Every structure is written in structure tokens, then in C-alpha cells.
Short mmCIF file of C-alpha atoms in Angstrom, two decimals:
data_model
loop_
_atom_site.label_atom_id
_atom_site.label_comp_id
_atom_site.label_asym_id
_atom_site.label_seq_id
_atom_site.Cartn_x
_atom_site.Cartn_y
_atom_site.Cartn_z
CA MET K 70 0.00 0.00 0.00
CA PHE K 71 1.28 3.47 -0.90
CA VAL K 72 0.20 6.69 0.72
CA HIS K 73 0.25 10.15 -0.86
CA VAL K 74 1.53 12.82 1.52
CA GLU K 75 0.80 16.53 1.09
CA THR K 76 4.16 18.02 2.08
CA ARG K 77 6.99 20.02 0.55
CA ARG K 78 9.53 19.29 3.24
CA ARG K 79 12.61 17.28 2.46
CA ARG K 80 12.30 13.71 3.59
CA ARG K 81 13.62 12.73 7.01
CA TRP K 82 13.90 9.32 8.57
CA GLN K 83 10.66 8.56 10.42
CA TRP K 84 11.04 6.05 13.23
CA ALA K 85 7.88 6.19 15.38
CA THR K 86 5.49 4.10 13.26
CA LEU K 87 8.13 1.43 12.65
CA LEU K 88 8.99 1.28 16.35
CA LEU K 89 5.34 0.91 17.35
CA VAL K 90 4.77 -1.88 14.82
CA VAL K 91 7.86 -3.76 16.04
CA LEU K 92 6.85 -3.44 19.71
CA CYS K 93 3.34 -4.73 19.03
CA VAL K 94 4.58 -7.66 16.95
CA LEU K 95 7.25 -8.65 19.48
CA THR K 96 4.73 -8.53 22.31
CA PHE K 97 2.25 -10.63 20.32
CA VAL K 98 4.87 -13.28 19.49
CA GLY K 99 6.13 -13.34 23.07
CA LEU K 100 2.63 -13.89 24.44
CA ALA K 101 1.86 -16.53 21.82
CA LEU K 102 4.88 -18.57 22.92
CA LEU K 103 3.80 -18.64 26.57
CA PRO K 104 1.62 -21.34 28.15
CA VAL K 105 -2.02 -20.32 28.39
CA PRO K 106 -2.10 -19.85 32.20
CA GLN K 107 0.95 -17.59 32.12
CA ARG K 108 -0.45 -15.66 29.16
CA VAL K 109 -3.72 -15.01 30.97
CA SER K 110 -1.81 -13.92 34.06
CA LEU K 111 0.14 -11.35 32.04
CA LEU K 112 -3.04 -10.06 30.41
CA LEU K 113 -4.56 -9.48 33.82
CA GLN K 114 -1.35 -7.89 35.07
CA TRP K 115 -0.68 -5.50 32.18
CA GLY K 116 -4.07 -5.03 30.51
CA THR K 117 -6.44 -2.20 31.45
CA ILE K 118 -8.96 -3.65 33.92
CA PRO K 119 -11.80 -1.16 34.54
CA ALA K 120 -12.58 -2.60 37.98
CA ASN K 121 -9.03 -1.83 39.11
CA ILE K 122 -9.19 1.80 37.97
CA PHE K 123 -12.65 2.99 38.97
CA HIS K 124 -13.48 2.00 42.53
CA ALA K 125 -17.00 2.86 43.58
CA HIS K 126 -16.03 3.75 47.17
CA GLU K 127 -12.79 5.65 46.57
CA SER K 128 -12.19 9.31 45.83
CA PRO K 129 -11.12 10.05 42.22
CA LEU K 130 -8.10 11.89 43.67
CA LEU K 131 -6.76 8.62 45.08
CA LEU K 132 -6.88 7.01 41.65
CA VAL K 133 -4.13 9.32 40.38
CA ARG K 134 -1.63 7.43 42.55
CA ASP K 135 -3.02 4.01 41.64
CA PRO K 136 -0.43 1.90 39.75
CA ALA K 137 -3.32 0.41 37.77
CA LEU K 138 -3.28 3.59 35.70
CA LEU K 139 0.03 2.46 34.19
CA ARG K 140 -1.91 -0.33 32.49
CA LEU K 141 -3.67 2.29 30.37
CA LEU K 142 -0.34 2.55 28.54
CA THR K 143 0.96 -1.01 28.60
CA ALA K 144 -2.36 -2.37 27.33
CA LEU K 145 -1.76 -0.57 24.01
CA PHE K 146 0.92 -3.07 23.00
CA ILE K 147 -0.93 -6.26 23.95
CA HIS K 148 -2.80 -8.34 21.34
CA VAL K 149 -3.77 -11.99 21.63
CA ALA K 150 -5.55 -12.52 18.28
CA TRP K 151 -3.77 -12.21 14.95
CA LEU K 152 -6.81 -10.56 13.29
CA HIS K 153 -6.87 -7.90 16.00
CA LEU K 154 -3.14 -7.27 15.60
CA LEU K 155 -3.21 -7.28 11.80
CA SER K 156 -6.13 -4.87 11.49
CA ASN K 157 -4.60 -2.44 13.98
CA LEU K 158 -1.12 -2.48 12.42
CA LEU K 159 -2.45 -2.29 8.86
CA PHE K 160 -4.33 0.93 9.54
CA LEU K 161 -1.55 2.24 11.75
CA VAL K 162 0.76 2.02 8.73
CA ILE K 163 -1.79 3.38 6.23
CA PHE K 164 -2.60 6.47 8.27
CA GLY K 165 0.44 6.60 10.54
CA VAL K 166 3.11 7.00 7.85
CA PRO K 167 1.65 10.19 6.32
CA ALA K 168 0.57 11.50 9.72
CA GLU K 169 4.08 11.02 11.10
CA ARG K 170 5.60 12.87 8.14
CA SER K 171 3.31 15.80 8.83
CA LEU K 172 3.59 15.79 12.62
CA GLY K 173 7.16 14.67 13.07
CA SER K 174 8.13 11.49 14.88
CA LEU K 175 8.10 12.88 18.43
CA ARG K 176 4.73 14.60 18.10
CA PHE K 177 3.32 11.49 16.39
CA MET K 178 4.53 9.27 19.23
CA LEU K 179 2.91 11.66 21.71
CA LEU K 180 -0.35 11.46 19.75
CA PHE K 181 -0.29 7.66 19.75
CA LEU K 182 0.57 7.21 23.43
CA VAL K 183 -1.57 9.98 24.94
CA GLY K 184 -4.46 9.30 22.57
CA GLY K 185 -4.32 5.60 23.45
CA VAL K 186 -4.25 6.29 27.19
CA VAL K 187 -7.21 8.67 26.95
CA ALA K 188 -9.12 6.18 24.81
CA ASN K 189 -8.48 3.34 27.27
CA LEU K 190 -9.48 5.56 30.18
CA VAL K 191 -12.82 6.40 28.53
CA GLY K 192 -13.29 2.73 27.65
CA ALA K 193 -12.63 1.74 31.27
CA LEU K 194 -15.08 4.37 32.44
CA SER K 195 -17.78 2.95 30.15
CA LEU K 196 -17.16 -0.49 31.69
CA ALA K 197 -16.58 0.58 35.30
CA GLY K 198 -16.58 -2.46 37.57
CA VAL K 199 -15.82 -4.99 34.81
CA GLY K 200 -12.95 -7.36 35.60
CA ARG K 201 -11.98 -8.25 32.03
CA PRO K 202 -8.94 -6.48 30.54
CA ILE K 203 -9.06 -3.94 27.72
CA ILE K 204 -6.13 -4.63 25.37
CA GLY K 205 -4.88 -3.52 21.98
CA CYS K 206 -3.96 -0.24 20.32
CA SER K 207 -7.32 0.31 18.58
CA GLY K 208 -7.93 3.52 20.55
CA ALA K 209 -4.47 4.85 19.68
CA VAL K 210 -4.93 3.97 16.00
CA SER K 211 -8.31 5.73 16.10
CA ALA K 212 -6.50 8.83 17.40
CA VAL K 213 -4.08 8.65 14.47
CA VAL K 214 -6.97 8.26 12.02
CA GLY K 215 -8.81 11.21 13.58
CA THR K 216 -5.74 13.43 13.30
CA TYR K 217 -5.14 12.47 9.68
CA VAL K 218 -8.74 13.13 8.65
CA ALA K 219 -8.74 16.49 10.45
CA LEU K 220 -5.51 17.50 8.69
CA PHE K 221 -6.40 16.14 5.25
CA PRO K 222 -10.22 15.87 5.06
CA ARG K 223 -10.23 15.51 1.26
CA ALA K 224 -7.28 13.15 1.01
CA ARG K 225 -7.31 10.19 -1.35
CA LEU K 226 -4.97 7.32 -0.54
CA GLY K 227 -3.30 5.23 -3.22
CA LEU K 228 -3.61 1.46 -2.80
CA VAL K 229 -2.03 -1.37 -4.76
CA LEU K 230 -4.59 -4.16 -5.13
CA PRO K 231 -3.75 -7.69 -6.35
CA LEU K 232 -6.00 -8.59 -9.31
CA GLY K 233 -5.07 -12.08 -10.41
CA LEU K 234 -1.55 -11.98 -11.85
CA TYR K 235 -1.54 -8.17 -11.99
CA MET K 236 -1.29 -5.35 -9.48
CA GLU K 237 -3.69 -2.44 -9.91
CA PHE K 238 -3.02 1.01 -8.43
CA VAL K 239 -6.16 2.86 -7.33
CA ARG K 240 -6.91 5.98 -5.31
CA VAL K 241 -9.72 5.87 -2.77
CA PRO K 242 -11.04 8.49 -0.32
CA ALA K 243 -9.63 8.24 3.17
CA PHE K 244 -13.18 8.05 4.54
CA LEU K 245 -13.74 4.80 2.63
CA LEU K 246 -10.76 3.23 4.40
CA ILE K 247 -12.11 4.47 7.71
CA GLY K 248 -15.36 2.67 6.92
CA ILE K 249 -13.39 -0.52 6.25
CA TRP K 250 -11.59 -0.01 9.59
CA VAL K 251 -14.94 0.19 11.39
CA LEU K 252 -16.22 -2.93 9.62
CA LEU K 253 -13.09 -4.87 10.55
CA GLN K 254 -13.48 -3.89 14.19
CA LEU K 255 -17.13 -4.95 14.05
CA LEU K 256 -16.15 -8.26 12.45
CA PHE K 257 -13.53 -8.89 15.11
CA SER K 258 -15.97 -8.12 17.90
CA TYR K 259 -18.37 -10.84 16.78
CA ALA K 260 -16.15 -13.33 14.94
CA GLY K 261 -12.98 -13.04 16.99
CA PRO K 262 -12.07 -14.77 20.22
CA SER K 263 -13.17 -11.84 22.39
CA TYR K 264 -16.86 -12.31 21.41
CA GLY K 265 -18.19 -8.78 21.57
CA ALA K 266 -15.51 -7.48 23.94
CA VAL K 267 -14.47 -4.61 21.65
CA VAL K 268 -14.91 -1.37 23.60
CA TRP K 269 -16.52 1.02 21.14
CA TRP K 270 -16.16 4.03 23.40
CA THR K 271 -12.40 3.49 23.18
CA HIS K 272 -12.54 3.91 19.40
CA ILE K 273 -14.80 6.95 19.60
CA ALA K 274 -12.74 8.65 22.30
CA GLY K 275 -9.50 7.97 20.41
CA PHE K 276 -10.89 9.39 17.16
CA LEU K 277 -12.21 12.54 18.87
CA PHE K 278 -8.91 13.00 20.69
CA GLY K 279 -7.10 12.80 17.35
CA VAL K 280 -9.35 15.45 15.80
CA VAL K 281 -8.81 17.80 18.75
CA PHE K 282 -5.07 17.11 18.68
CA ALA K 283 -4.92 18.09 15.00
CA LEU K 284 -6.92 21.28 15.53
CA VAL K 285 -4.77 22.35 18.48
CA SER K 286 -1.54 21.56 16.60
CA ARG K 287 -2.64 22.89 13.21
CA GLU K 288 -0.47 26.03 13.27
CA SER K 289 2.71 24.25 14.32
CA ILE K 290 2.06 21.50 11.79
CA ALA K 291 1.56 24.08 9.02
CA ARG K 292 4.85 25.76 9.92
CA ARG K 293 6.58 22.39 9.85
CA LEU K 294 5.19 21.57 6.41
CA ARG K 295 6.25 24.98 5.07
CA GLY K 296 9.68 24.66 6.65
#
């Protein structure tokens, strides 16, 4: 897949998207090689468990010091189903590569991590009291998608599609790919091993965070593109 990027800046080496893909893949392989009991134990230890974050009888101020909040970050790199991992990384690359070129690697990494944490926090809030872990970088990818759409609302992405023995290059609107992203998440929620465990508020919160991030950073991004 090839992505058209609206920029006049000279090319620089972009490392954030590649690093995130490698971390997610290594974590997935490492978990897959573990015995099932140990794998489940690590999911419960490092995934975002809503019941551990939102306690009904504790002040919200006490939650700031709760180590369970760290799991909002570590959960981003945990996947246990290949379809979940593949769909997340595919769209991370499609939208992340052009977004990183526009934002810069450091700002892009900040978008991914903070957007993912906020998305997981909202997802945990929507499931307060639930003891099952929220895992995966879907919320962070949604933040990246939201930022890209806010920056380039009329963008068309070039895709190379295999048609028999030939490869066909086509350009499609970014919103069409977003629709495919939503359908894949819906498919995974009902056909994947989590059986409806996809937290939709995580996706929504991540996307909205990405839009706000783009609007707040628009001036600095424009200066970077002109630079």
C-alpha cells in the first residue's frame, strides 16, 4: 500500500510508526509462545482492567496514585488474536506513515501514546466495575486516524490491489478506508475470540482525541510543512 503525503519538506527518517509496529509484533509473538495460564496472568497484570481503575467507594483523587493507571499505557501493546493485531497495524501504517511525516516522529509518538491512554481511560469508564482487561492499540490507531482526517479531510490514498496476476493502483477516499476499519473492528468483535468485547467508546474517544489534537496543533504542523 502506498500513501500520498501533502508536504513540501525534504524527507527525514521517520522512526515512530516502525517502532510501534515492532513493539506490538514482538509482544504478540512473546505472548503466543507462553503457556495459556501464564499468558492469561500477564493479560490481567498489564491489561487495562476497569474494575481496578474505577473503585466505587474511593475518591477520584486517590486514583491518580493508583499503579493500575500504568496499564492504560501497557495495554496498548498487547494483542492476543492475529486478526486484531493485523487490522490495527495495517491501519496504523496506512494512516500513521503520512501523519508522522506531517507531525514529526516525536509529536506522532505523543499522539499515539496519549491518545491511546485517553481512549483506554474512557473505555474503562464505560465499563466501570468490569474485571476483564481492555487490550490492543485500537484507541491509539483511532486517534491517528482522527488526526489524519482532520488535517487532510479531502485526502485520497493510493492502494495497490492484487488482481489475479496483476497489481492495480487505485486511489480511494480516506473516509472509505475508515469505513473498512470500522467494519473490521465490528467483524472482530463478533467473529474473533473476544466475542463482543471490543470497547466502542475506546474507538470513539480515540478518534475525537485525534481530531482535537490536529486542531490544536494545526499552526505548528503548518509551519513544519512549510519549513
